[in-house]
């Protein structure tokens, strides 16, 4: 008995103290026509977490992502999320891409009380009603729509407007923001055309827009169908100003355009190439020779915010303590300031209008 006890004591003394790994579950588009969004978001997130894991805090509590591909299809997102929640030791779900994909898993998230952190969507249903476990970093689609309409309607005086809409929960959620903002300005006649998600089947939509020839087209979609829209309209000498939400993917859209004339996009984070904020400089260093993008920078910022909260937890790392730490104080990640409160888990609230050019995005000041 004495030898056995001695062995147990010695084993306890010489055994290493293992770090408490924090595992995040991610489901987004890594293949298919929207893959650039998921791949870039994942890239930026992992770059920051790799940095975190080398720090003093990270060695104690390293963060790792388990990533599944859903191809931007809600049924696959449901399957992946079920797998992550039931078969993996997931602390939180992180960096999902899309409104329809997020919508599909809401019942599961509510039942499991899962932390849903920094999804790549501005959908209002993730913000209202408030849920303790949901944390949004990027500004809402309502905010982006308001920014766009302030410039094109209020400043330029354009009244003949149209909406080019992805026919799903994304299109529905975002179009409500546009309709609301336009109605407040007494614009109720709005041509609305739709296309099927994950396709470039836009012929009917294009024909309607050619017939209407609106002054400005507000787009709710991803980079492939929007670039096709531009190609077809410019080919028919339709010179409408074309404006899209940040979700489209700035760099993915720009590199597919043949004609950049009068194409605009809102952004919800700083310029990855031009900003001098410390977090952006740090991101550029981490990227090395990789191509910079708004999406990978957004992933980097999201990971920085998450890591900051983890580092500030008092006591054990639990979901409850994570929420308390997130709401406890203002968060500063390299010059980007966020504040979560008990009633509001919206991190950033501003969006910025940019003109797309061959050399990148040009800010529109107004």
Short mmCIF file of C-alpha atoms in Angstrom, two decimals:
data_model
loop_
_atom_site.label_atom_id
_atom_site.label_comp_id
_atom_site.label_asym_id
_atom_site.label_seq_id
_atom_site.Cartn_x
_atom_site.Cartn_y
_atom_site.Cartn_z
CA UNK A 1 0.00 0.00 0.00
CA UNK A 2 2.84 2.36 0.87
CA UNK A 3 4.57 1.73 -2.46
CA UNK A 4 1.32 2.24 -4.32
CA UNK A 5 0.63 5.49 -2.50
CA UNK A 6 4.19 6.66 -3.16
CA UNK A 7 3.79 5.87 -6.86
CA UNK A 8 0.55 7.85 -7.07
CA UNK A 9 2.15 10.86 -5.36
CA UNK A 10 5.19 10.74 -7.63
CA UNK A 11 2.98 10.38 -10.71
CA UNK A 12 1.06 13.49 -9.66
CA UNK A 13 4.29 15.43 -9.17
CA UNK A 14 5.94 14.55 -12.45
CA UNK A 15 2.79 14.61 -14.66
CA UNK A 16 2.57 17.78 -16.79
CA UNK A 17 -0.21 20.28 -16.24
CA UNK A 18 -2.18 20.12 -19.47
CA UNK A 19 -3.69 23.27 -20.93
CA UNK A 20 -7.46 23.60 -21.07
CA UNK A 21 -8.15 23.67 -24.82
CA UNK A 22 -11.06 25.77 -26.05
CA UNK A 23 -12.66 24.24 -29.12
CA UNK A 24 -14.80 26.31 -31.48
CA UNK A 25 -17.16 24.85 -34.04
CA UNK A 26 -17.36 26.44 -37.48
CA UNK A 27 -19.66 25.60 -40.38
CA UNK A 28 -19.46 27.71 -43.52
CA UNK A 29 -18.88 27.64 -47.25
CA UNK A 30 -15.50 26.11 -48.05
CA UNK A 31 -16.58 24.80 -51.45
CA UNK A 32 -19.06 26.00 -54.05
CA UNK A 33 -19.80 29.42 -55.53
CA UNK A 34 -19.56 31.23 -52.17
CA UNK A 35 -16.42 29.48 -50.92
CA UNK A 36 -14.20 32.58 -50.93
CA UNK A 37 -16.20 34.03 -48.03
CA UNK A 38 -15.83 30.97 -45.82
CA UNK A 39 -12.22 30.25 -46.73
CA UNK A 40 -11.10 33.84 -46.12
CA UNK A 41 -12.99 34.17 -42.84
CA UNK A 42 -11.48 30.91 -41.61
CA UNK A 43 -7.99 31.95 -42.73
CA UNK A 44 -8.07 35.21 -40.79
CA UNK A 45 -9.54 33.59 -37.69
CA UNK A 46 -6.92 30.84 -37.57
CA UNK A 47 -4.10 33.32 -38.14
CA UNK A 48 -5.08 35.20 -35.00
CA UNK A 49 -5.73 32.09 -32.92
CA UNK A 50 -2.28 30.78 -33.88
CA UNK A 51 -0.84 34.03 -32.54
CA UNK A 52 -2.96 33.78 -29.39
CA UNK A 53 -1.84 30.20 -28.76
CA UNK A 54 1.80 31.32 -28.60
CA UNK A 55 1.04 33.94 -25.95
CA UNK A 56 1.10 33.46 -22.17
CA UNK A 57 -2.71 33.27 -22.09
CA UNK A 58 -2.84 31.00 -25.11
CA UNK A 59 -0.46 28.45 -23.67
CA UNK A 60 -2.85 28.04 -20.74
CA UNK A 61 -5.99 28.10 -22.87
CA UNK A 62 -5.23 27.38 -26.54
CA UNK A 63 -8.07 27.89 -29.00
CA UNK A 64 -8.73 25.51 -31.86
CA UNK A 65 -11.36 25.52 -34.64
CA UNK A 66 -13.11 22.39 -35.85
CA UNK A 67 -14.34 23.42 -39.29
CA UNK A 68 -17.00 21.82 -41.49
CA UNK A 69 -18.06 22.72 -45.01
CA UNK A 70 -21.73 23.49 -45.66
CA UNK A 71 -21.41 25.01 -49.15
CA UNK A 72 -23.75 27.84 -48.03
CA UNK A 73 -26.68 25.40 -47.93
CA UNK A 74 -28.85 25.48 -44.78
CA UNK A 75 -29.60 21.74 -44.68
CA UNK A 76 -25.87 21.02 -44.51
CA UNK A 77 -25.43 23.69 -41.83
CA UNK A 78 -28.04 21.95 -39.69
CA UNK A 79 -26.30 18.59 -40.09
CA UNK A 80 -22.88 20.07 -39.32
CA UNK A 81 -24.11 21.99 -36.29
CA UNK A 82 -25.83 18.92 -34.86
CA UNK A 83 -22.55 17.02 -35.25
CA UNK A 84 -20.54 19.80 -33.61
CA UNK A 85 -22.87 20.18 -30.65
CA UNK A 86 -23.53 16.51 -30.00
CA UNK A 87 -20.25 14.79 -30.87
CA UNK A 88 -17.55 17.40 -30.33
CA UNK A 89 -16.50 19.19 -27.13
CA UNK A 90 -17.53 22.58 -28.47
CA UNK A 91 -17.32 25.64 -26.25
CA UNK A 92 -18.92 27.96 -28.82
CA UNK A 93 -19.96 28.19 -32.46
CA UNK A 94 -17.85 30.72 -34.31
CA UNK A 95 -17.55 32.34 -37.73
CA UNK A 96 -20.56 30.87 -39.52
CA UNK A 97 -21.31 32.44 -42.92
CA UNK A 98 -24.76 33.41 -44.05
CA UNK A 99 -28.28 34.42 -43.14
CA UNK A 100 -30.20 31.34 -44.40
CA UNK A 101 -27.65 29.06 -42.75
CA UNK A 102 -27.96 30.94 -39.45
CA UNK A 103 -31.76 30.98 -39.67
CA UNK A 104 -31.86 27.21 -40.08
CA UNK A 105 -30.06 26.50 -36.80
CA UNK A 106 -31.80 29.06 -34.55
CA UNK A 107 -34.06 26.41 -32.88
CA UNK A 108 -31.02 24.24 -32.13
CA UNK A 109 -29.04 27.17 -30.74
CA UNK A 110 -31.90 28.25 -28.50
CA UNK A 111 -32.47 24.74 -27.20
CA UNK A 112 -28.80 24.15 -26.45
CA UNK A 113 -28.15 27.71 -25.18
CA UNK A 114 -25.08 27.71 -27.45
CA UNK A 115 -22.78 30.70 -27.77
CA UNK A 116 -23.04 31.90 -31.37
CA UNK A 117 -20.14 34.25 -31.93
CA UNK A 118 -19.44 36.61 -34.84
CA UNK A 119 -21.50 35.14 -37.68
CA UNK A 120 -20.81 36.70 -41.09
CA UNK A 121 -24.28 38.14 -41.54
CA UNK A 122 -26.09 41.36 -40.68
CA UNK A 123 -29.51 39.74 -40.25
CA UNK A 124 -31.80 41.49 -37.82
CA UNK A 125 -33.19 38.25 -36.36
CA UNK A 126 -29.77 37.60 -34.80
CA UNK A 127 -29.99 40.97 -33.08
CA UNK A 128 -33.66 41.35 -32.21
CA UNK A 129 -34.87 39.93 -29.91
CA UNK A 130 -31.74 40.00 -27.77
CA UNK A 131 -30.32 36.60 -26.82
CA UNK A 132 -27.62 36.29 -24.15
CA UNK A 133 -25.65 33.72 -26.12
CA UNK A 134 -25.51 35.56 -29.46
CA UNK A 135 -22.65 38.00 -30.16
CA UNK A 136 -22.50 40.04 -33.37
CA UNK A 137 -19.37 41.96 -34.38
CA UNK A 138 -20.30 43.36 -37.83
CA UNK A 139 -22.93 46.07 -38.30
CA UNK A 140 -26.43 45.03 -39.34
CA UNK A 141 -27.87 45.01 -42.86
CA UNK A 142 -30.27 47.73 -41.75
CA UNK A 143 -27.25 49.88 -40.96
CA UNK A 144 -25.66 49.18 -44.36
CA UNK A 145 -28.90 49.88 -46.20
CA UNK A 146 -29.32 53.19 -44.38
CA UNK A 147 -25.75 54.22 -45.27
CA UNK A 148 -26.29 53.45 -48.94
CA UNK A 149 -29.65 55.21 -49.15
CA UNK A 150 -28.36 58.30 -47.37
CA UNK A 151 -25.88 58.76 -50.21
CA UNK A 152 -27.81 57.68 -53.30
CA UNK A 153 -31.25 58.96 -52.32
CA UNK A 154 -30.63 61.79 -49.85
CA UNK A 155 -27.45 63.23 -51.35
CA UNK A 156 -27.73 62.37 -55.05
CA UNK A 157 -31.52 62.60 -55.17
CA UNK A 158 -32.08 59.31 -57.00
CA UNK A 159 -35.68 58.11 -56.76
CA UNK A 160 -35.98 55.39 -59.40
CA UNK A 161 -34.57 52.42 -57.49
CA UNK A 162 -34.58 48.64 -57.78
CA UNK A 163 -33.58 45.69 -55.60
CA UNK A 164 -31.67 42.65 -56.89
CA UNK A 165 -32.38 40.01 -54.26
CA UNK A 166 -31.17 36.51 -53.43
CA UNK A 167 -34.41 34.54 -53.04
CA UNK A 168 -34.03 33.18 -49.51
CA UNK A 169 -33.82 34.31 -45.88
CA UNK A 170 -30.82 36.52 -46.69
CA UNK A 171 -32.77 38.39 -49.35
CA UNK A 172 -35.83 38.64 -47.14
CA UNK A 173 -33.92 39.87 -44.07
CA UNK A 174 -31.83 42.47 -45.90
CA UNK A 175 -34.57 43.72 -48.23
CA UNK A 176 -36.65 44.70 -45.18
CA UNK A 177 -33.93 47.19 -44.28
CA UNK A 178 -34.03 48.78 -47.73
CA UNK A 179 -37.83 48.89 -47.91
CA UNK A 180 -38.01 50.46 -44.45
CA UNK A 181 -35.41 53.14 -45.26
CA UNK A 182 -36.97 53.92 -48.64
CA UNK A 183 -40.48 54.10 -47.21
CA UNK A 184 -39.27 56.65 -44.65
CA UNK A 185 -38.30 58.78 -47.66
CA UNK A 186 -41.69 58.27 -49.35
CA UNK A 187 -40.28 55.93 -51.99
CA UNK A 188 -42.70 53.01 -52.23
CA UNK A 189 -42.44 52.08 -55.92
CA UNK A 190 -39.45 49.74 -55.93
CA UNK A 191 -38.83 47.12 -58.60
CA UNK A 192 -37.78 43.89 -56.88
CA UNK A 193 -36.15 41.07 -58.86
CA UNK A 194 -34.92 37.77 -57.45
CA UNK A 195 -32.57 34.91 -58.28
CA UNK A 196 -31.86 31.49 -56.76
CA UNK A 197 -29.10 31.14 -54.14
CA UNK A 198 -25.81 29.53 -55.21
CA UNK A 199 -26.57 30.05 -58.89
CA UNK A 200 -26.06 32.61 -61.63
CA UNK A 201 -29.54 32.02 -63.03
CA UNK A 202 -30.32 35.71 -63.31
CA UNK A 203 -31.66 36.02 -66.88
CA UNK A 204 -35.23 36.95 -65.85
CA UNK A 205 -33.96 39.43 -63.26
CA UNK A 206 -31.62 41.03 -65.80
CA UNK A 207 -34.38 41.40 -68.41
CA UNK A 208 -36.65 43.15 -65.89
CA UNK A 209 -33.87 45.53 -64.88
CA UNK A 210 -33.05 46.30 -68.52
CA UNK A 211 -36.71 47.14 -69.08
CA UNK A 212 -36.96 49.32 -65.93
CA UNK A 213 -33.52 50.95 -66.37
CA UNK A 214 -33.43 52.23 -62.75
CA UNK A 215 -31.09 54.96 -61.58
CA UNK A 216 -29.67 52.76 -58.83
CA UNK A 217 -29.82 49.03 -58.09
CA UNK A 218 -29.29 47.85 -54.52
CA UNK A 219 -27.96 44.28 -54.51
CA UNK A 220 -28.49 41.61 -51.87
CA UNK A 221 -26.32 38.70 -52.89
CA UNK A 222 -22.87 37.20 -53.30
CA UNK A 223 -19.98 38.01 -55.60
CA UNK A 224 -20.73 35.64 -58.51
CA UNK A 225 -24.32 36.64 -59.39
CA UNK A 226 -23.59 40.32 -58.78
CA UNK A 227 -20.57 40.27 -61.10
CA UNK A 228 -22.75 38.51 -63.70
CA UNK A 229 -25.40 41.19 -63.23
CA UNK A 230 -22.86 43.94 -63.88
CA UNK A 231 -21.55 42.14 -66.97
CA UNK A 232 -25.03 41.74 -68.51
CA UNK A 233 -26.27 45.23 -67.73
CA UNK A 234 -23.16 47.00 -68.95
CA UNK A 235 -23.28 44.85 -72.09
CA UNK A 236 -26.73 46.33 -72.77
CA UNK A 237 -25.51 49.89 -72.03
CA UNK A 238 -27.50 50.08 -68.79
CA UNK A 239 -25.58 52.62 -66.71
CA UNK A 240 -27.47 52.25 -63.41
CA UNK A 241 -25.38 52.71 -60.31
CA UNK A 242 -24.97 49.26 -58.73
CA UNK A 243 -24.55 49.01 -54.97
CA UNK A 244 -24.07 45.92 -52.83
CA UNK A 245 -23.85 44.91 -49.20
CA UNK A 246 -20.52 43.94 -47.66
CA UNK A 247 -21.61 40.28 -47.61
CA UNK A 248 -20.89 40.09 -51.35
CA UNK A 249 -17.16 40.03 -50.61
CA UNK A 250 -15.31 43.13 -51.77
CA UNK A 251 -12.18 41.55 -53.25
CA UNK A 252 -13.98 38.52 -54.66
CA UNK A 253 -16.40 40.84 -56.47
CA UNK A 254 -13.81 43.37 -57.65
CA UNK A 255 -11.54 40.75 -59.22
CA UNK A 256 -14.46 39.38 -61.27
CA UNK A 257 -15.59 42.71 -62.71
CA UNK A 258 -14.80 43.59 -66.30
CA UNK A 259 -16.33 47.05 -65.94
CA UNK A 260 -16.00 48.78 -62.55
CA UNK A 261 -17.84 51.95 -63.57
CA UNK A 262 -20.37 53.10 -60.95
CA UNK A 263 -20.08 49.98 -58.76
CA UNK A 264 -20.22 50.49 -54.99
CA UNK A 265 -20.05 48.39 -51.84
CA UNK A 266 -20.42 49.09 -48.14
CA UNK A 267 -17.83 47.79 -45.70
CA UNK A 268 -18.21 47.16 -41.98
CA UNK A 269 -14.54 46.93 -41.01
CA UNK A 270 -11.42 49.01 -41.80
CA UNK A 271 -9.60 48.84 -45.13
CA UNK A 272 -7.21 45.85 -44.98
CA UNK A 273 -4.66 47.62 -47.18
CA UNK A 274 -4.92 51.27 -46.20
CA UNK A 275 -5.83 51.36 -42.51
CA UNK A 276 -3.14 52.29 -39.99
CA UNK A 277 -4.94 50.82 -36.99
CA UNK A 278 -2.60 48.55 -34.98
CA UNK A 279 -4.88 45.51 -35.44
CA UNK A 280 -4.80 45.97 -39.23
CA UNK A 281 -1.02 46.40 -39.33
CA UNK A 282 -0.73 43.25 -37.22
CA UNK A 283 -3.05 41.43 -39.63
CA UNK A 284 -0.98 42.47 -42.65
CA UNK A 285 2.17 41.14 -40.98
CA UNK A 286 0.43 37.87 -40.13
CA UNK A 287 -0.79 37.49 -43.73
CA UNK A 288 2.74 37.74 -45.12
CA UNK A 289 2.57 37.20 -48.87
CA UNK A 290 -1.08 36.11 -48.84
CA UNK A 291 -3.61 38.29 -50.64
CA UNK A 292 -5.34 40.71 -48.28
CA UNK A 293 -9.13 40.83 -48.08
CA UNK A 294 -11.91 42.35 -45.99
CA UNK A 295 -13.13 38.83 -45.19
CA UNK A 296 -9.84 37.51 -43.78
CA UNK A 297 -9.38 40.75 -41.82
CA UNK A 298 -12.89 40.34 -40.42
CA UNK A 299 -12.02 36.81 -39.32
CA UNK A 300 -8.83 38.12 -37.70
CA UNK A 301 -10.76 40.82 -35.81
CA UNK A 302 -13.46 38.35 -34.72
CA UNK A 303 -10.81 36.00 -33.32
CA UNK A 304 -9.07 38.90 -31.55
CA UNK A 305 -12.32 39.90 -29.83
CA UNK A 306 -13.08 36.32 -28.80
CA UNK A 307 -9.55 35.81 -27.42
CA UNK A 308 -9.73 39.11 -25.53
CA UNK A 309 -12.90 37.94 -23.78
CA UNK A 310 -11.38 34.56 -22.93
CA UNK A 311 -8.32 36.30 -21.43
CA UNK A 312 -10.55 38.45 -19.21
CA UNK A 313 -12.62 35.64 -17.73
CA UNK A 314 -12.53 35.50 -13.95
CA UNK A 315 -12.58 31.94 -12.64
CA UNK A 316 -13.33 28.87 -14.72
CA UNK A 317 -13.90 29.16 -18.44
CA UNK A 318 -17.62 28.54 -18.67
CA UNK A 319 -20.29 29.92 -20.99
CA UNK A 320 -21.73 31.94 -18.11
CA UNK A 321 -18.35 33.46 -17.22
CA UNK A 322 -17.65 34.15 -20.90
CA UNK A 323 -20.84 36.20 -21.16
CA UNK A 324 -20.02 38.06 -17.93
CA UNK A 325 -16.51 38.87 -19.17
CA UNK A 326 -17.84 40.04 -22.55
CA UNK A 327 -20.26 42.44 -20.87
CA UNK A 328 -17.89 43.63 -18.15
CA UNK A 329 -15.88 46.29 -19.94
CA UNK A 330 -15.07 47.99 -23.25
CA UNK A 331 -12.99 45.78 -25.52
CA UNK A 332 -10.06 47.31 -27.40
CA UNK A 333 -8.48 45.12 -30.08
CA UNK A 334 -5.73 47.15 -31.68
CA UNK A 335 -7.68 50.39 -31.95
CA UNK A 336 -11.09 48.88 -32.66
CA UNK A 337 -13.40 49.52 -29.70
CA UNK A 338 -16.46 47.41 -28.89
CA UNK A 339 -18.86 47.36 -26.00
CA UNK A 340 -21.30 44.54 -25.25
CA UNK A 341 -23.96 45.13 -22.61
CA UNK A 342 -26.54 42.91 -20.92
CA UNK A 343 -29.17 44.18 -23.34
CA UNK A 344 -27.08 44.59 -26.50
CA UNK A 345 -24.53 42.21 -27.99
CA UNK A 346 -23.87 44.28 -31.13
CA UNK A 347 -20.16 45.09 -31.35
CA UNK A 348 -19.69 47.47 -34.30
CA UNK A 349 -22.42 49.80 -35.48
CA UNK A 350 -20.98 51.72 -38.45
CA UNK A 351 -20.75 50.96 -42.15
CA UNK A 352 -18.83 52.81 -44.86
CA UNK A 353 -19.59 53.36 -48.53
CA UNK A 354 -16.85 52.64 -51.08
CA UNK A 355 -16.53 52.93 -54.85
CA UNK A 356 -14.97 49.88 -56.47
CA UNK A 357 -12.01 50.64 -58.75
CA UNK A 358 -9.44 48.53 -60.56
CA UNK A 359 -6.95 49.23 -57.78
CA UNK A 360 -9.26 48.56 -54.84
CA UNK A 361 -11.92 50.39 -52.85
CA UNK A 362 -12.14 54.18 -52.79
CA UNK A 363 -14.01 55.65 -49.78
CA UNK A 364 -17.01 57.83 -50.59
CA UNK A 365 -17.16 60.74 -48.16
CA UNK A 366 -20.49 62.50 -47.70
#
